[in-house]
């Protein structure tokens, strides 16, 4: 059962515009949420996280929004840069890291 | 500081063969884990360890064994390879096993093909 879903396999945006990546989850007990970025032939790298007690977390150009009532998470990248082109994974879990579940990923392409 | 290293980068096995995927980290992290990534699916946890001498099963443990004799190393063994184990394998580590909010550091991955 896929508890974390990223329904858009790909997204293309113009450089300088906003990129919005979406993620839905089914388990209301999840209390932590993370985004990872992955370039080809490399392992995922951590981008940003948020706990369930918050609804927004910002780190530079990256902002994660959490809507617990809708069980929805989004990552905003503003402004988008060509170097942001990668696959983005949403992850969520409860308590311990071994409980984490990953979405299938969204491939973001930022065009110059 | 090399971070998390994995060897080999690529491997081709025949059905029934066994092999060990190596993983090492030099950050003195307590928590280590193995994931597999398959097309159209997210990363799935195979096994994890919360410290030297302690291992446990994740979401998809069948066909794999692990051990953790030192803090640094966490090898993954395929006992009798099957085509269903064709995948990309990632090892990861994290400073503490007590919170999923802490980032995990991933290795570069091993691409395994079982014929």
mmCIF file of C-alpha atoms in Angstrom:
data_model
loop_
_atom_site.group_PDB
_atom_site.id
_atom_site.type_symbol
_atom_site.label_atom_id
_atom_site.label_comp_id
_atom_site.label_asym_id
_atom_site.label_seq_id
_atom_site.Cartn_x
_atom_site.Cartn_y
_atom_site.Cartn_z
ATOM 1 C CA UNK A 1 0.000 0.000 0.000
ATOM 2 C CA UNK A 2 1.345 3.363 -1.014
ATOM 3 C CA UNK A 3 0.994 5.585 1.999
ATOM 4 C CA UNK A 4 2.840 8.452 0.336
ATOM 5 C CA UNK A 5 1.880 9.467 -3.190
ATOM 6 C CA UNK A 6 3.363 11.900 -5.652
ATOM 7 C CA UNK A 7 0.812 11.952 -8.442
ATOM 8 C CA UNK A 8 2.827 13.999 -10.901
ATOM 9 C CA UNK A 9 5.709 11.969 -12.358
ATOM 10 C CA UNK A 10 7.157 15.068 -14.001
ATOM 11 C CA UNK A 11 7.015 18.863 -13.944
ATOM 12 C CA UNK A 12 8.581 21.413 -16.266
ATOM 13 C CA UNK A 13 8.989 25.103 -15.376
ATOM 14 C CA UNK A 14 10.818 28.100 -16.752
ATOM 15 C CA UNK A 15 13.880 29.434 -14.988
ATOM 16 C CA UNK A 16 12.971 32.162 -12.494
ATOM 17 C CA UNK A 17 9.379 30.955 -12.037
ATOM 18 C CA UNK A 18 7.961 29.039 -9.092
ATOM 19 C CA UNK A 19 8.080 25.234 -8.950
ATOM 20 C CA UNK A 20 5.396 23.543 -6.854
ATOM 21 C CA UNK A 21 5.780 19.848 -6.108
ATOM 22 C CA UNK A 22 2.925 18.036 -4.419
ATOM 23 C CA UNK A 23 2.649 15.033 -2.141
ATOM 24 C CA UNK A 24 -0.331 13.308 -0.521
ATOM 25 C CA UNK A 25 -0.304 10.848 2.345
ATOM 26 C CA UNK A 26 -2.897 8.518 3.799
ATOM 27 C CA UNK A 27 -1.699 7.886 7.365
ATOM 28 C CA UNK A 28 -2.939 10.609 9.711
ATOM 29 C CA UNK A 29 -0.466 9.404 12.362
ATOM 30 C CA UNK A 30 2.567 10.589 10.376
ATOM 31 C CA UNK A 31 4.365 13.241 12.385
ATOM 32 C CA UNK A 32 7.391 14.059 10.249
ATOM 33 C CA UNK A 33 7.787 14.919 6.586
ATOM 34 C CA UNK A 34 10.896 15.399 4.467
ATOM 35 C CA UNK A 35 11.885 16.237 0.925
ATOM 36 C CA UNK A 36 14.933 14.719 -0.762
ATOM 37 C CA UNK A 37 16.482 15.656 -4.083
ATOM 38 C CA UNK A 38 18.207 13.164 -6.342
ATOM 39 C CA UNK A 39 20.503 13.743 -9.309
ATOM 40 C CA UNK A 40 21.228 10.895 -11.771
ATOM 41 C CA UNK A 41 23.801 8.355 -10.579
ATOM 42 C CA UNK A 42 23.847 9.877 -7.093
ATOM 43 C CA UNK A 43 22.097 9.088 -3.842
ATOM 44 C CA UNK A 44 19.249 11.262 -2.560
ATOM 45 C CA UNK A 45 20.253 14.349 -0.607
ATOM 46 C CA UNK A 46 18.194 15.952 2.132
ATOM 47 C CA UNK A 47 16.470 19.190 1.223
ATOM 48 C CA UNK A 48 14.050 20.268 3.933
ATOM 49 C CA UNK A 49 11.835 18.791 6.650
ATOM 50 C CA UNK A 50 8.790 19.726 8.709
ATOM 51 C CA UNK A 51 7.188 18.247 11.790
ATOM 52 C CA UNK A 52 3.441 17.852 12.151
ATOM 53 C CA UNK A 53 3.260 20.648 14.727
ATOM 54 C CA UNK A 54 4.127 23.216 12.037
ATOM 55 C CA UNK A 55 2.421 24.166 8.799
ATOM 56 C CA UNK A 56 5.350 25.864 7.074
ATOM 57 C CA UNK A 57 9.114 25.678 7.034
ATOM 58 C CA UNK A 58 11.450 27.833 4.961
ATOM 59 C CA UNK A 59 15.062 27.408 3.957
ATOM 60 C CA UNK A 60 16.276 29.918 1.412
ATOM 61 C CA UNK A 61 14.506 29.329 -1.896
ATOM 62 C CA UNK A 62 12.735 26.240 -0.551
ATOM 63 C CA UNK A 63 9.503 26.263 1.456
ATOM 64 C CA UNK A 64 7.506 23.259 2.562
ATOM 65 C CA UNK A 65 3.816 23.617 3.393
ATOM 66 C CA UNK A 66 1.866 21.048 5.390
ATOM 67 C CA UNK A 67 -1.930 20.794 5.337
ATOM 68 C CA UNK A 68 -2.783 18.107 7.886
ATOM 69 C CA UNK A 69 -6.528 18.221 7.341
ATOM 70 C CA UNK A 70 -6.021 17.508 3.644
ATOM 71 C CA UNK A 71 -3.070 15.166 4.280
ATOM 72 C CA UNK A 72 -1.151 17.172 1.727
ATOM 73 C CA UNK A 73 2.419 18.405 1.555
ATOM 74 C CA UNK A 74 3.950 20.739 -1.022
ATOM 75 C CA UNK A 75 7.421 22.017 -1.807
ATOM 76 C CA UNK A 76 7.799 25.473 -3.331
ATOM 77 C CA UNK A 77 11.012 26.501 -5.058
ATOM 78 C CA UNK A 78 11.307 30.204 -5.776
ATOM 79 C CA UNK A 79 12.954 31.217 -8.030
ATOM 80 C CA UNK A 80 13.622 27.974 -9.890
ATOM 81 C CA UNK A 81 17.090 27.483 -11.339
ATOM 82 C CA UNK A 82 18.372 25.001 -13.965
ATOM 83 C CA UNK A 83 20.472 23.351 -11.229
ATOM 84 C CA UNK A 84 17.234 22.429 -9.464
ATOM 85 C CA UNK A 85 16.487 19.928 -12.242
ATOM 86 C CA UNK A 86 16.360 16.592 -10.412
ATOM 87 C CA UNK A 87 13.978 14.007 -9.034
ATOM 88 C CA UNK A 88 12.292 15.099 -5.807
ATOM 89 C CA UNK A 89 11.102 12.536 -3.279
ATOM 90 C CA UNK A 90 8.590 13.227 -0.567
ATOM 91 C CA UNK A 91 8.912 11.099 2.597
ATOM 92 C CA UNK A 92 6.774 10.787 5.711
ATOM 93 C CA UNK A 93 6.670 8.694 8.843
ATOM 94 C CA UNK A 94 5.820 8.446 12.506
ATOM 95 C CA UNK A 95 8.410 8.664 15.251
ATOM 96 C CA UNK A 96 11.419 6.654 14.228
ATOM 97 C CA UNK A 97 13.286 6.808 10.899
ATOM 98 C CA UNK A 98 12.588 3.144 10.113
ATOM 99 C CA UNK A 99 8.910 4.031 9.796
ATOM 100 C CA UNK A 100 9.568 6.416 6.896
ATOM 101 C CA UNK A 101 7.728 5.887 3.611
ATOM 102 C CA UNK A 102 8.806 7.486 0.335
ATOM 103 C CA UNK A 103 6.770 8.672 -2.609
ATOM 104 C CA UNK A 104 7.688 7.553 -6.132
ATOM 105 C CA UNK A 105 9.244 10.902 -6.975
ATOM 106 C CA UNK A 106 8.608 13.840 -9.321
ATOM 107 C CA UNK A 107 11.122 14.719 -12.010
ATOM 108 C CA UNK A 108 11.532 18.495 -12.161
ATOM 109 C CA UNK A 109 12.999 20.115 -15.261
ATOM 110 C CA UNK A 110 13.856 23.801 -15.095
ATOM 111 C CA UNK A 111 14.336 25.274 -18.563
ATOM 112 C CA UNK A 112 16.748 28.191 -19.083
ATOM 113 C CA UNK B 1 35.202 13.015 5.344
ATOM 114 C CA UNK B 2 33.948 10.556 2.709
ATOM 115 C CA UNK B 3 30.375 10.356 4.059
ATOM 116 C CA UNK B 4 28.594 7.151 3.036
ATOM 117 C CA UNK B 5 30.415 4.927 0.566
ATOM 118 C CA UNK B 6 29.047 1.920 -1.280
ATOM 119 C CA UNK B 7 30.745 -0.761 -3.347
ATOM 120 C CA UNK B 8 30.391 -1.965 -6.008
ATOM 121 C CA UNK B 9 28.695 0.679 -8.179
ATOM 122 C CA UNK B 10 27.413 -1.945 -10.628
ATOM 123 C CA UNK B 11 26.963 -5.700 -10.392
ATOM 124 C CA UNK B 12 25.493 -8.409 -12.601
ATOM 125 C CA UNK B 13 24.593 -11.743 -11.006
ATOM 126 C CA UNK B 14 23.101 -14.960 -12.216
ATOM 127 C CA UNK B 15 20.049 -16.383 -10.497
ATOM 128 C CA UNK B 16 21.073 -18.292 -7.388
ATOM 129 C CA UNK B 17 24.389 -16.540 -6.862
ATOM 130 C CA UNK B 18 25.115 -14.773 -3.585
ATOM 131 C CA UNK B 19 26.929 -11.540 -2.971
ATOM 132 C CA UNK B 20 27.522 -8.803 -0.417
ATOM 133 C CA UNK B 21 26.928 -5.111 -1.009
ATOM 134 C CA UNK B 22 29.300 -3.063 1.087
ATOM 135 C CA UNK B 23 28.398 0.127 2.940
ATOM 136 C CA UNK B 24 30.567 2.254 5.200
ATOM 137 C CA UNK B 25 30.184 5.653 6.856
ATOM 138 C CA UNK B 26 32.780 7.772 8.609
ATOM 139 C CA UNK B 27 30.444 10.151 10.450
ATOM 140 C CA UNK B 28 30.039 8.019 13.599
ATOM 141 C CA UNK B 29 26.307 7.708 12.913
ATOM 142 C CA UNK B 30 24.272 5.343 15.064
ATOM 143 C CA UNK B 31 21.511 4.646 12.556
ATOM 144 C CA UNK B 32 22.144 2.898 9.243
ATOM 145 C CA UNK B 33 19.716 1.526 6.709
ATOM 146 C CA UNK B 34 19.403 -0.164 3.329
ATOM 147 C CA UNK B 35 16.814 0.798 0.734
ATOM 148 C CA UNK B 36 15.950 -0.437 -2.708
ATOM 149 C CA UNK B 37 14.561 1.765 -5.454
ATOM 150 C CA UNK B 38 12.464 0.303 -8.248
ATOM 151 C CA UNK B 39 10.923 2.132 -11.228
ATOM 152 C CA UNK B 40 7.663 3.888 -10.360
ATOM 153 C CA UNK B 41 8.109 3.221 -6.666
ATOM 154 C CA UNK B 42 9.617 5.108 -3.802
ATOM 155 C CA UNK B 43 12.563 3.888 -1.812
ATOM 156 C CA UNK B 44 11.623 0.897 0.312
ATOM 157 C CA UNK B 45 13.412 -0.034 3.529
ATOM 158 C CA UNK B 46 15.046 -3.471 3.537
ATOM 159 C CA UNK B 47 16.869 -3.610 6.889
ATOM 160 C CA UNK B 48 18.076 -1.109 9.422
ATOM 161 C CA UNK B 49 20.361 -0.864 12.434
ATOM 162 C CA UNK B 50 20.169 1.434 15.453
ATOM 163 C CA UNK B 51 23.714 0.674 16.568
ATOM 164 C CA UNK B 52 26.522 -1.870 16.452
ATOM 165 C CA UNK B 53 25.178 -5.344 17.102
ATOM 166 C CA UNK B 54 21.528 -4.382 16.584
ATOM 167 C CA UNK B 55 19.647 -4.952 13.338
ATOM 168 C CA UNK B 56 16.005 -5.294 12.395
ATOM 169 C CA UNK B 57 13.801 -5.865 9.379
ATOM 170 C CA UNK B 58 12.241 -3.139 7.322
ATOM 171 C CA UNK B 59 9.409 -3.219 4.816
ATOM 172 C CA UNK B 60 10.914 -5.686 2.289
ATOM 173 C CA UNK B 61 13.481 -7.912 4.083
ATOM 174 C CA UNK B 62 12.946 -11.262 2.340
ATOM 175 C CA UNK B 63 16.029 -12.595 0.585
ATOM 176 C CA UNK B 64 18.435 -10.258 2.370
ATOM 177 C CA UNK B 65 20.598 -10.461 5.496
ATOM 178 C CA UNK B 66 22.517 -7.785 7.335
ATOM 179 C CA UNK B 67 24.967 -7.516 10.209
ATOM 180 C CA UNK B 68 26.494 -4.590 12.079
ATOM 181 C CA UNK B 69 29.677 -5.570 13.848
ATOM 182 C CA UNK B 70 31.078 -2.029 13.883
ATOM 183 C CA UNK B 71 29.557 1.453 13.895
ATOM 184 C CA UNK B 72 31.088 2.156 10.482
ATOM 185 C CA UNK B 73 30.059 -0.850 8.385
ATOM 186 C CA UNK B 74 26.672 -2.243 7.408
ATOM 187 C CA UNK B 75 26.918 -4.896 4.661
ATOM 188 C CA UNK B 76 23.864 -6.271 2.869
ATOM 189 C CA UNK B 77 23.947 -9.912 1.785
ATOM 190 C CA UNK B 78 21.874 -11.450 -0.984
ATOM 191 C CA UNK B 79 21.643 -15.116 -0.115
ATOM 192 C CA UNK B 80 20.397 -16.533 -3.432
ATOM 193 C CA UNK B 81 19.824 -13.817 -6.022
ATOM 194 C CA UNK B 82 16.533 -13.707 -7.919
ATOM 195 C CA UNK B 83 15.505 -11.527 -10.900
ATOM 196 C CA UNK B 84 13.045 -9.743 -8.574
ATOM 197 C CA UNK B 85 16.061 -8.353 -6.718
ATOM 198 C CA UNK B 86 17.157 -6.381 -9.767
ATOM 199 C CA UNK B 87 17.131 -2.856 -8.389
ATOM 200 C CA UNK B 88 19.208 0.099 -7.262
ATOM 201 C CA UNK B 89 20.310 -0.257 -3.657
ATOM 202 C CA UNK B 90 21.044 2.677 -1.397
ATOM 203 C CA UNK B 91 22.696 2.655 1.987
ATOM 204 C CA UNK B 92 21.988 5.556 4.336
ATOM 205 C CA UNK B 93 23.013 6.751 7.768
ATOM 206 C CA UNK B 94 21.724 9.194 10.332
ATOM 207 C CA UNK B 95 23.176 10.591 13.541
ATOM 208 C CA UNK B 96 20.420 9.297 15.760
ATOM 209 C CA UNK B 97 17.798 6.545 15.503
ATOM 210 C CA UNK B 98 15.375 8.381 17.753
ATOM 211 C CA UNK B 99 13.746 10.756 15.274
ATOM 212 C CA UNK B 100 12.743 10.442 11.674
ATOM 213 C CA UNK B 101 12.989 14.215 11.319
ATOM 214 C CA UNK B 102 16.777 13.992 11.161
ATOM 215 C CA UNK B 103 18.207 13.862 7.686
ATOM 216 C CA UNK B 104 19.638 10.644 6.380
ATOM 217 C CA UNK B 105 22.853 10.722 4.352
ATOM 218 C CA UNK B 106 22.723 8.410 1.352
ATOM 219 C CA UNK B 107 25.475 6.619 -0.492
ATOM 220 C CA UNK B 108 25.734 6.802 -4.311
ATOM 221 C CA UNK B 109 23.954 3.494 -4.813
ATOM 222 C CA UNK B 110 24.668 0.058 -6.286
ATOM 223 C CA UNK B 111 22.882 -0.923 -9.487
ATOM 224 C CA UNK B 112 22.271 -4.675 -9.367
ATOM 225 C CA UNK B 113 21.027 -6.805 -12.261
ATOM 226 C CA UNK B 114 20.070 -10.431 -11.714
ATOM 227 C CA UNK B 115 19.801 -12.521 -14.883
#
